[in-house]
């Protein structure tokens, strides 16, 4: 939620900051801003809306001398998306950018206002810069004042602050929100919320830990840890491959990512299956010793993949499994027993609610496992054990390939457990592995299928709502299909278990109610079909997705006749993703950056 960048050096500071923000725009894009301090003078620009507006405003601004600069792209938490609320926020002679939430900002703001400080914005962030300047007046040492300020903040933050009092330094602090610093071959320093903006500039990067704070200058990076001990940066080599972050000729990142699913699933399988068994080198089988239950916790799409896991874990591995929405789990005083393996699932590894549940589980002494797409993310760094999903950088805010790889990992993990517990025979495992190998081809987008969905999409641009319905594993897929459509089309959609429609929602049935029915041939076909017939008898408009012809449907998207429902699941996943995409395109929406959303939700 929000992205921050920083740079200190002699290169073109403005371009470096804007390019960095472009890479982070998926994290929030309701306003953006930069502040550059060079030869003792500040220049600052802000603009509401996407980054192009800021680029336009800064087109005549030239940065060709040594400078320190900070930038921010915002996803509003406190205060509307206006220019005044955009970062960087100004004190008297300092600017700050911040990602996260300052929980005690109201109290600090009140105290500062009582002392005569005027606030220009409604944000929580502005208190940081005023508090810093208040402390600076007392200490006259900018770093001490910054340190004092950080100790007075409660909440989550990644902060960069620049001040005329020390005009050749950037002060930083990190607690709960992601941030790293990198160096290039000239020893210039760069900050960012994730490593993508630094690819192409930096050779080495240091990921800050929670509680880290300090400063950088032209010559040094000074880091203090949460115990106020000075620590050396722990540099890691940064990848140089930015190709994966480009659109490759597709109209949208989401489209590219749907098409990429075949090869990222192949990557996810790589080295993890032989002909006869599932192998997870990253797992120590002891992780499952004494475990009677698996609890899965996540948000959004990752929650839907966790739901699919609950079907597979119980069916194949006979392990009791429960699934929790992270934001609920946090505050409901949950029972946490030591015989539970606590699994969190997250594409980004930064989602605040999910991260917090992981911390809770660790504090309660539970064994933890993270299923994540981003190595070095906060969750990965915290967990006992991690399985990486290998989906590659996912840029579309609406998650697609991350979901596909999560479900693949869960399928493999359920078989791994089935092996451990001998709940499936050798031949059944072998059969399942053959099916796993067939997934990359099942999710390959066929031109004819994409064309058909493109054509059909024009009939689904209105109506009073969508129901995506399915049974068993196809229920979480229905939830996911509805979430995809909601996110990028702004049309109301719900996912529902097919058999539950008659308990209420069927009252909504009329020609303007669109039902997207998932009808796999190999799983409860007859039962699901009856549920769809009930809807079509009440004149709902039905679009059936099935390998079998279905004459009660208004529209029919025919999928392949796979030998098993898991392959049907993966093909139907692609169909619902493409349907949402094409509806959104026809409605003229921004597919990759839908309104009000952010890629990485690092606030609760
Ligand atoms: C997916 O399309 C969403 N944008 C969203 O629900 C997302 O899955 C959720 O915020 C969780 O994110 P995570 O997987 O990075 O933790």
XYZ file of C-alpha atoms and ligand atoms in Angstrom:
620
model
C 0.000 0.000 0.000
C 1.965 3.082 -1.095
C 5.452 2.885 -2.519
C 8.470 4.918 -1.532
C 11.764 5.587 -3.261
C 14.898 7.536 -2.409
C 18.194 8.402 -4.070
C 21.418 10.116 -3.042
C 24.073 10.859 -5.637
C 25.054 12.893 -8.683
C 22.935 11.200 -11.341
C 19.611 12.461 -12.676
C 17.719 12.341 -9.368
C 14.342 13.281 -10.844
C 14.445 10.503 -13.446
C 15.597 7.924 -10.909
C 12.769 8.812 -8.530
C 10.094 8.872 -11.249
C 11.280 5.607 -12.804
C 11.270 4.001 -9.372
C 7.766 5.238 -8.659
C 6.603 3.874 -12.006
C 7.711 0.418 -10.872
C 5.850 0.837 -7.587
C 2.699 2.393 -9.002
C 0.859 -0.924 -8.621
C 1.118 -0.451 -4.836
C -1.080 2.637 -4.915
C -1.809 5.297 -7.460
C -4.156 7.970 -6.220
C -1.403 10.588 -6.001
C 2.360 10.858 -6.158
C 5.114 13.291 -5.257
C 8.834 13.904 -5.003
C 11.113 16.236 -3.010
C 14.700 16.924 -4.072
C 17.260 18.757 -1.952
C 20.273 20.090 -3.845
C 22.739 22.846 -2.899
C 20.695 23.537 0.217
C 17.429 24.178 -1.639
C 14.314 22.043 -1.886
C 12.156 21.485 -4.932
C 8.949 19.521 -4.426
C 6.182 18.439 -6.796
C 2.940 16.585 -6.187
C 0.094 15.493 -8.402
C -3.201 13.730 -7.905
C -3.896 10.583 -9.931
C -1.495 8.406 -11.827
C 2.201 9.069 -12.189
C 1.868 10.611 -15.666
C 0.422 13.683 -13.966
C 3.537 14.068 -11.851
C 5.745 13.431 -14.888
C 3.920 16.233 -16.688
C 4.343 18.618 -13.757
C 8.064 17.935 -13.455
C 8.943 17.992 -17.148
C 10.893 21.253 -16.866
C 12.539 20.359 -13.569
C 16.228 19.546 -14.071
C 18.405 17.631 -11.599
C 22.023 17.533 -12.738
C 23.965 18.087 -9.497
C 24.531 16.136 -6.315
C 21.155 15.761 -4.641
C 19.149 13.820 -2.124
C 15.650 12.920 -3.244
C 12.612 11.053 -1.976
C 9.394 10.049 -3.712
C 6.076 8.428 -2.967
C 3.084 6.924 -4.707
C 0.032 6.846 -2.486
C -2.924 4.630 -1.688
C -5.021 6.744 0.655
C -5.535 5.572 4.236
C -6.035 8.822 6.160
C -7.469 11.660 4.122
C -8.786 11.892 0.584
C -6.585 11.512 -2.490
C -5.824 15.232 -2.854
C -2.613 17.120 -3.579
C -2.425 18.351 0.014
C -2.621 14.787 1.279
C -0.036 13.533 -1.217
C 3.477 12.869 0.070
C 6.176 14.164 0.574
C 4.927 16.188 3.558
C 6.690 19.383 4.484
C 7.593 20.776 7.901
C 9.543 24.047 8.006
C 12.601 22.748 6.223
C 12.225 18.981 5.983
C 10.209 16.530 3.917
C 9.000 13.043 4.738
C 7.522 10.087 2.833
C 5.902 7.187 4.630
C 4.290 3.837 3.914
C 2.159 2.303 6.688
C 0.008 3.765 9.438
C 1.019 5.847 12.467
C -1.480 4.623 15.023
C -0.866 7.350 17.615
C -0.925 10.172 15.088
C -4.101 11.766 16.514
C -2.501 12.180 19.937
C 0.771 13.551 18.507
C -1.103 15.868 16.179
C -3.147 17.279 19.051
C -0.009 17.989 21.072
C 1.707 19.633 18.110
C -1.354 21.729 17.311
C -1.513 22.853 20.950
C 2.067 24.040 20.503
C 1.016 26.132 17.516
C 1.935 23.854 14.603
C -0.348 24.144 11.593
C -1.175 20.995 9.669
C -1.865 21.174 5.950
C -3.037 17.625 5.361
C -5.397 15.104 6.918
C -2.737 12.398 6.874
C -1.151 10.524 9.732
C 2.226 10.999 8.021
C 2.463 14.755 8.502
C 2.984 14.339 12.258
C 6.334 12.671 11.569
C 7.924 15.713 9.991
C 6.532 18.158 12.580
C 7.528 15.919 15.462
C 11.005 15.646 13.955
C 11.349 19.424 13.668
C 10.088 19.880 17.195
C 12.772 17.448 18.419
C 15.384 19.102 16.205
C 14.851 22.434 17.943
C 15.761 20.760 21.225
C 18.633 18.540 20.151
C 20.301 20.420 17.285
C 21.554 17.105 15.970
C 19.364 15.955 13.142
C 19.983 12.245 13.571
C 19.289 12.342 17.318
C 16.078 14.234 16.583
C 15.107 11.608 14.021
C 15.904 8.771 16.420
C 13.839 10.459 19.120
C 10.943 10.877 16.656
C 10.939 7.231 15.654
C 10.809 6.183 19.303
C 7.637 8.273 19.671
C 5.775 6.590 16.801
C 3.439 3.619 17.192
C 2.342 1.601 14.194
C 3.743 0.365 10.941
C 6.085 2.381 8.813
C 8.774 2.676 6.226
C 9.982 6.267 6.407
C 12.421 8.427 4.464
C 13.134 11.938 5.696
C 15.315 14.688 4.246
C 16.117 17.956 5.960
C 18.058 21.157 5.329
C 19.645 20.632 8.762
C 21.682 17.769 7.215
C 21.308 18.388 3.518
C 23.489 15.508 2.309
C 21.776 12.680 4.158
C 18.595 10.631 3.959
C 17.195 9.384 7.273
C 15.290 6.137 7.221
C 13.315 3.853 9.543
C 11.477 0.594 8.957
C 8.975 -1.203 11.101
C 6.347 -3.501 9.626
C 6.402 -2.021 6.103
C 8.909 -3.211 3.527
C 12.005 -1.210 2.534
C 15.486 -1.865 1.195
C 18.571 0.141 0.285
C 20.831 -0.614 -2.657
C 24.154 0.604 -4.049
C 25.335 0.952 -7.629
C 28.837 0.676 -9.031
C 29.530 4.356 -8.154
C 28.404 3.693 -4.569
C 25.303 5.886 -5.044
C 22.458 4.824 -2.725
C 18.875 3.992 -3.645
C 15.858 3.210 -1.465
C 12.631 1.481 -2.440
C 9.700 -0.473 -1.055
C 10.564 -3.487 -3.202
C 13.524 -4.524 -5.301
C 12.008 -3.966 -8.775
C 12.792 -0.213 -8.954
C 16.402 -0.992 -8.122
C 16.906 -3.581 -10.875
C 19.063 -2.010 -13.538
C 20.584 0.489 -11.085
C 21.896 -1.429 -8.086
C 24.273 -4.318 -7.893
C 23.716 -5.124 -4.211
C 20.842 -4.562 -1.816
C 20.215 -4.708 1.914
C 16.683 -5.575 3.111
C 15.946 -3.736 6.345
C 14.638 -5.626 9.355
C 11.784 -4.370 11.527
C 13.151 -1.796 13.961
C 16.051 -0.727 11.720
C 16.738 2.995 11.419
C 19.660 5.180 10.467
C 20.922 7.360 7.647
C 22.814 7.253 4.380
C 25.217 9.817 3.004
C 27.405 9.814 -0.107
C 29.986 7.671 1.723
C 28.173 5.541 4.246
C 25.116 3.550 5.193
C 24.625 3.660 8.944
C 22.093 1.197 10.335
C 20.941 0.700 13.915
C 18.800 -2.286 14.819
C 15.793 -2.381 17.127
C 18.124 -2.685 20.131
C 19.957 0.481 19.032
C 23.084 -1.495 18.157
C 24.896 -0.385 15.017
C 24.858 -3.207 12.452
C 26.589 -3.686 9.127
C 24.401 -3.830 5.990
C 23.829 -7.430 4.862
C 24.212 -7.026 1.120
C 22.803 -9.507 -1.350
C 23.296 -9.511 -5.112
C 20.351 -8.059 -7.011
C 19.023 -9.780 -10.102
C 19.504 -7.925 -13.388
C 16.495 -9.416 -15.157
C 13.834 -6.806 -15.695
C 12.352 -8.528 -18.723
C 9.785 -10.374 -16.660
C 8.406 -7.035 -15.553
C 7.555 -5.894 -19.079
C 4.301 -6.466 -20.955
C 5.802 -8.428 -23.837
C 3.262 -7.206 -26.352
C 0.145 -8.071 -24.329
C -2.422 -5.341 -23.773
C -2.221 -5.627 -20.003
C -0.014 -7.226 -17.400
C -3.008 -9.242 -16.263
C -3.426 -10.685 -19.749
C 0.273 -11.484 -19.969
C 0.130 -13.107 -16.562
C -2.844 -15.282 -17.561
C -0.879 -16.449 -20.600
C 2.218 -17.044 -18.472
C 0.428 -19.522 -16.228
C 1.496 -22.501 -18.257
C 5.208 -21.875 -17.820
C 5.098 -20.602 -14.240
C 3.208 -23.735 -13.208
C 5.898 -25.769 -14.973
C 8.478 -23.806 -12.940
C 6.547 -24.492 -9.751
C 6.617 -28.228 -10.474
C 10.280 -28.241 -11.439
C 12.376 -30.534 -9.235
C 9.401 -31.157 -6.967
C 8.002 -34.258 -8.647
C 9.608 -37.507 -9.804
C 7.602 -40.236 -11.519
C 6.602 -41.701 -8.200
C 6.787 -39.056 -5.523
C 6.496 -35.414 -4.558
C 9.727 -33.927 -3.247
C 9.947 -30.682 -1.310
C 13.609 -30.120 -0.543
C 12.665 -27.055 1.475
C 10.592 -29.184 3.870
C 11.839 -31.237 6.759
C 9.319 -34.051 7.259
C 9.676 -33.416 11.009
C 7.615 -30.277 10.433
C 4.566 -32.528 10.469
C 5.522 -34.536 13.588
C 2.833 -34.210 16.227
C 0.550 -32.239 13.903
C -3.143 -33.098 14.140
C -4.523 -30.086 12.289
C -3.490 -27.639 9.605
C -4.772 -24.088 9.856
C -4.514 -21.929 6.747
C -4.730 -18.176 6.987
C -4.760 -15.565 4.190
C -6.625 -12.723 2.479
C -8.378 -12.287 -0.861
C -7.239 -14.536 -3.665
C -4.742 -16.251 -1.395
C -7.637 -17.090 0.919
C -9.413 -18.724 -2.009
C -6.383 -20.854 -2.776
C -6.296 -21.814 0.925
C -9.906 -22.984 0.584
C -8.921 -25.268 -2.283
C -6.158 -26.643 -0.033
C -8.684 -27.550 2.639
C -10.494 -29.837 0.174
C -7.272 -31.465 -0.993
C -5.635 -31.875 2.425
C -8.685 -33.602 3.852
C -9.430 -35.674 0.741
C -5.931 -36.876 -0.104
C -3.991 -36.634 3.152
C -6.823 -37.070 5.672
C -5.576 -34.151 7.754
C -8.097 -32.007 9.558
C -7.872 -28.581 7.932
C -9.412 -25.208 8.701
C -9.195 -21.943 6.797
C -9.295 -18.447 8.230
C -9.568 -14.938 6.858
C -6.548 -13.191 8.368
C -8.298 -9.923 9.273
C -10.895 -11.912 11.244
C -8.472 -14.307 12.862
C -6.388 -11.473 14.297
C -9.024 -10.149 16.624
C -11.161 -13.100 17.593
C -8.955 -14.519 20.361
C -8.464 -17.758 18.467
C -7.544 -21.046 20.110
C -4.013 -21.937 19.092
C -2.859 -25.393 20.040
C 0.624 -26.791 19.594
C -0.601 -29.690 17.473
C -1.590 -27.236 14.727
C 0.617 -26.383 11.790
C -0.053 -22.745 10.971
C 0.198 -21.987 7.259
C -0.010 -18.489 5.789
C -0.423 -17.886 2.072
C 0.464 -14.640 0.385
C 1.530 -13.590 -3.070
C 3.410 -10.543 -1.792
C 4.478 -11.788 1.618
C 3.695 -8.305 2.921
C -0.070 -8.299 3.553
C -0.368 -6.731 7.008
C -3.240 -8.883 8.301
C -1.666 -12.135 7.189
C 1.745 -11.124 8.499
C 0.229 -10.360 11.871
C -1.407 -13.796 12.133
C 1.972 -15.343 11.405
C 3.470 -13.340 14.260
C 0.612 -14.481 16.526
C 1.187 -18.128 15.631
C 4.897 -17.807 16.259
C 4.297 -16.109 19.567
C 1.969 -18.967 20.545
C 4.775 -21.436 19.769
C 3.119 -23.036 16.734
C 5.089 -24.475 13.833
C 4.677 -22.216 10.825
C 4.873 -22.585 7.082
C 4.675 -19.783 4.505
C 3.510 -20.280 0.931
C 4.713 -17.148 -0.808
C 5.707 -15.741 -4.166
C 8.274 -13.179 -3.035
C 11.553 -14.348 -1.627
C 12.951 -12.125 1.119
C 9.491 -10.708 1.840
C 8.531 -10.044 5.446
C 6.628 -13.341 5.803
C 9.404 -15.402 4.274
C 11.904 -13.858 6.625
C 9.716 -14.602 9.622
C 8.553 -18.157 8.946
C 10.107 -21.401 10.126
C 9.724 -22.885 6.663
C 8.828 -21.482 3.253
C 7.632 -22.908 -0.024
C 8.059 -20.384 -2.831
C 5.395 -20.469 -5.527
C 7.694 -19.317 -8.378
C 5.064 -17.299 -10.240
C 7.541 -14.497 -11.013
C 6.714 -10.817 -10.544
C 2.953 -10.342 -10.676
C 2.090 -6.785 -11.670
C -1.629 -6.891 -12.385
C -3.455 -5.901 -9.214
C -5.918 -8.709 -9.917
C -3.992 -11.823 -9.037
C -3.955 -14.653 -11.589
C -0.724 -16.593 -11.960
C -0.007 -16.307 -8.240
C -3.306 -18.104 -7.552
C -2.510 -20.770 -10.145
C 0.857 -21.528 -8.564
C -0.548 -21.465 -5.037
C -3.130 -24.122 -5.949
C -0.379 -26.139 -7.645
C 1.753 -25.996 -4.498
C -1.208 -27.037 -2.357
C -1.982 -29.952 -4.625
C 1.639 -31.119 -4.382
C 1.679 -30.544 -0.639
C -1.453 -32.619 -0.134
C 0.212 -35.468 -2.037
C 3.424 -35.013 -0.063
C 1.391 -35.416 3.120
C -0.493 -38.358 1.651
C 2.898 -40.008 1.047
C 4.038 -39.293 4.593
C 0.844 -40.615 6.120
C 0.285 -43.376 3.551
C -3.267 -42.220 2.956
C -2.972 -42.736 -0.801
C -1.576 -45.829 -2.465
C 1.646 -45.669 -4.507
C -0.330 -46.058 -7.698
C -2.768 -43.301 -6.733
C 0.166 -40.941 -6.052
C 1.683 -41.881 -9.395
C -1.597 -41.143 -11.130
C -1.876 -37.768 -9.408
C 1.681 -36.890 -10.439
C 0.804 -37.623 -14.056
C -2.136 -35.252 -13.699
C 0.126 -32.590 -12.173
C 2.383 -32.850 -15.209
C -0.619 -32.170 -17.426
C -1.509 -28.846 -15.715
C 0.810 -26.604 -17.794
C -0.899 -27.790 -20.938
C -4.431 -27.539 -19.413
C -3.915 -23.825 -18.655
C -2.450 -22.918 -22.066
C -4.726 -20.282 -23.549
C -6.216 -21.462 -26.849
C -6.808 -18.665 -29.370
C -10.266 -20.035 -30.192
C -11.245 -20.041 -26.513
C -9.995 -16.500 -25.968
C -11.852 -15.317 -29.086
C -15.092 -16.954 -27.937
C -14.839 -15.310 -24.498
C -14.061 -11.945 -26.109
C -17.226 -12.238 -28.219
C -19.423 -13.423 -25.355
C -18.227 -10.733 -22.979
C -20.320 -8.059 -24.722
C -23.482 -9.705 -23.349
C -22.350 -9.336 -19.755
C -21.776 -5.624 -19.300
C -24.925 -4.751 -17.389
C -27.460 -6.649 -15.268
C -28.037 -6.437 -11.549
C -25.397 -8.917 -10.573
C -23.395 -12.029 -11.210
C -23.385 -15.325 -9.356
C -20.425 -17.605 -9.948
C -21.467 -21.023 -8.723
C -19.689 -24.320 -8.210
C -19.484 -27.301 -5.902
C -16.597 -28.768 -3.924
C -13.250 -27.341 -5.171
C -15.194 -25.396 -7.755
C -16.780 -23.339 -4.992
C -13.474 -21.581 -4.114
C -12.959 -21.189 -7.854
C -16.401 -19.558 -8.060
C -15.368 -17.196 -5.248
C -12.175 -16.386 -7.111
C -14.028 -15.825 -10.405
C -16.408 -13.415 -8.678
C -13.545 -11.560 -6.983
C -11.725 -11.163 -10.308
C -14.825 -9.759 -11.966
C -15.584 -7.377 -9.096
C -12.042 -6.058 -8.934
C -11.666 -5.059 -12.564
C -15.211 -4.606 -13.911
C -16.745 -2.889 -10.835
C -19.840 -5.067 -11.393
C -21.385 -6.801 -8.436
C -20.498 -10.479 -8.329
C -20.753 -13.203 -5.727
C -19.299 -16.666 -5.519
C -21.692 -19.232 -4.122
C -21.863 -22.979 -3.581
C -24.263 -24.248 -6.266
C -26.292 -26.245 -3.755
C -26.812 -23.215 -1.537
C -28.560 -21.012 -4.110
C -31.964 -22.427 -3.241
C -31.545 -21.266 0.340
C -32.027 -17.627 -0.531
C -30.150 -16.173 -3.498
C -32.453 -17.888 -6.007
C -35.013 -15.221 -5.094
C -32.893 -12.836 -7.181
C -33.252 -14.939 -10.334
C -34.519 -13.049 -13.381
C -33.100 -12.440 -16.873
C -30.860 -9.688 -15.516
C -29.188 -12.022 -13.022
C -26.139 -13.535 -14.686
C -25.080 -16.959 -13.450
C -21.658 -18.254 -14.399
C -21.990 -21.969 -13.727
C -18.924 -24.169 -13.279
C -19.938 -27.638 -14.410
C -17.005 -30.057 -14.410
C -17.705 -33.468 -15.877
C -15.663 -35.364 -13.278
C -17.001 -33.967 -10.022
C -20.644 -33.954 -8.929
C -21.808 -33.161 -12.454
C -25.426 -34.282 -12.068
C -25.878 -32.475 -8.767
C -24.402 -29.231 -10.076
C -26.466 -29.496 -13.242
C -29.711 -29.746 -11.249
C -28.774 -26.580 -9.352
C -28.205 -24.713 -12.602
C -31.482 -26.027 -14.011
C -33.300 -24.581 -11.002
C -31.890 -21.188 -11.896
C -32.579 -21.434 -15.587
C -36.208 -22.503 -14.819
C -36.550 -19.151 -13.034
C -35.309 -17.322 -16.108
C -31.851 -16.366 -14.811
C -29.372 -15.837 -17.643
C -26.945 -18.733 -17.446
C -23.473 -19.013 -18.920
C -22.315 -22.591 -18.424
C -18.635 -23.519 -18.433
C -18.403 -27.242 -19.006
C -16.976 -29.927 -21.273
C -20.512 -31.314 -21.706
C -23.136 -29.624 -23.872
C -25.808 -28.053 -21.701
C -29.024 -27.030 -23.439
C -30.504 -25.150 -20.467
C -27.819 -22.476 -20.678
C -28.127 -19.210 -22.585
C -24.416 -19.243 -23.285
C -21.988 -22.097 -23.232
C -18.211 -22.089 -23.012
C -16.963 -25.550 -23.809
C -13.860 -26.762 -22.021
C -11.836 -29.898 -22.831
C -12.814 -33.399 -21.725
C -10.042 -33.906 -19.184
C -9.709 -37.233 -17.360
C -9.830 -35.616 -13.904
C -11.563 -32.699 -12.181
C -8.275 -31.041 -11.160
C -7.406 -30.428 -14.803
C -10.949 -29.156 -15.350
C -10.397 -26.836 -12.397
C -7.287 -25.319 -13.957
C -8.852 -24.841 -17.380
C -11.974 -23.244 -15.881
C -9.740 -20.967 -13.809
C -8.338 -19.572 -17.059
C -11.868 -19.158 -18.476
C -13.121 -17.083 -15.537
C -9.941 -14.970 -15.557
C -10.319 -14.231 -19.276
C -14.031 -13.506 -18.922
C -13.341 -10.874 -16.233
C -10.530 -9.422 -18.318
C -12.646 -9.057 -21.447
C -15.627 -7.588 -19.594
C -13.313 -5.047 -17.985
C -11.722 -4.183 -21.343
C -15.154 -3.600 -22.913
C -16.146 -1.370 -20.022
C -13.017 0.706 -20.637
C -11.582 0.133 -17.162
C -7.951 0.158 -16.155
C -7.388 -3.603 -16.021
C -3.997 -3.532 -14.313
C -4.693 -0.789 -11.832
C -8.369 -0.927 -10.897
C -9.791 1.883 -8.823
C -9.452 1.875 -5.027
C -7.127 -1.142 -4.948
C -3.440 -1.712 -4.363
C -1.225 -4.672 -5.119
C 0.306 -4.992 -1.738
C -1.956 -4.280 1.225
C 0.457 -3.385 3.997
C -2.139 -1.706 6.208
C -4.781 -3.545 8.165
C -6.312 -10.421 -5.689
O -6.780 -10.269 -6.979
C -6.421 -9.265 -4.844
N -5.944 -8.087 -5.419
C -6.258 -9.413 -3.348
O -7.411 -10.047 -2.905
C -5.027 -10.175 -2.799
O -5.107 -11.525 -3.131
C -4.969 -9.987 -1.268
O -4.800 -8.635 -0.991
C -3.895 -10.809 -0.611
O -2.628 -10.461 -1.081
P -1.360 -11.375 -0.840
O -1.595 -12.664 -1.535
O -0.218 -10.598 -1.407
O -1.236 -11.576 0.642
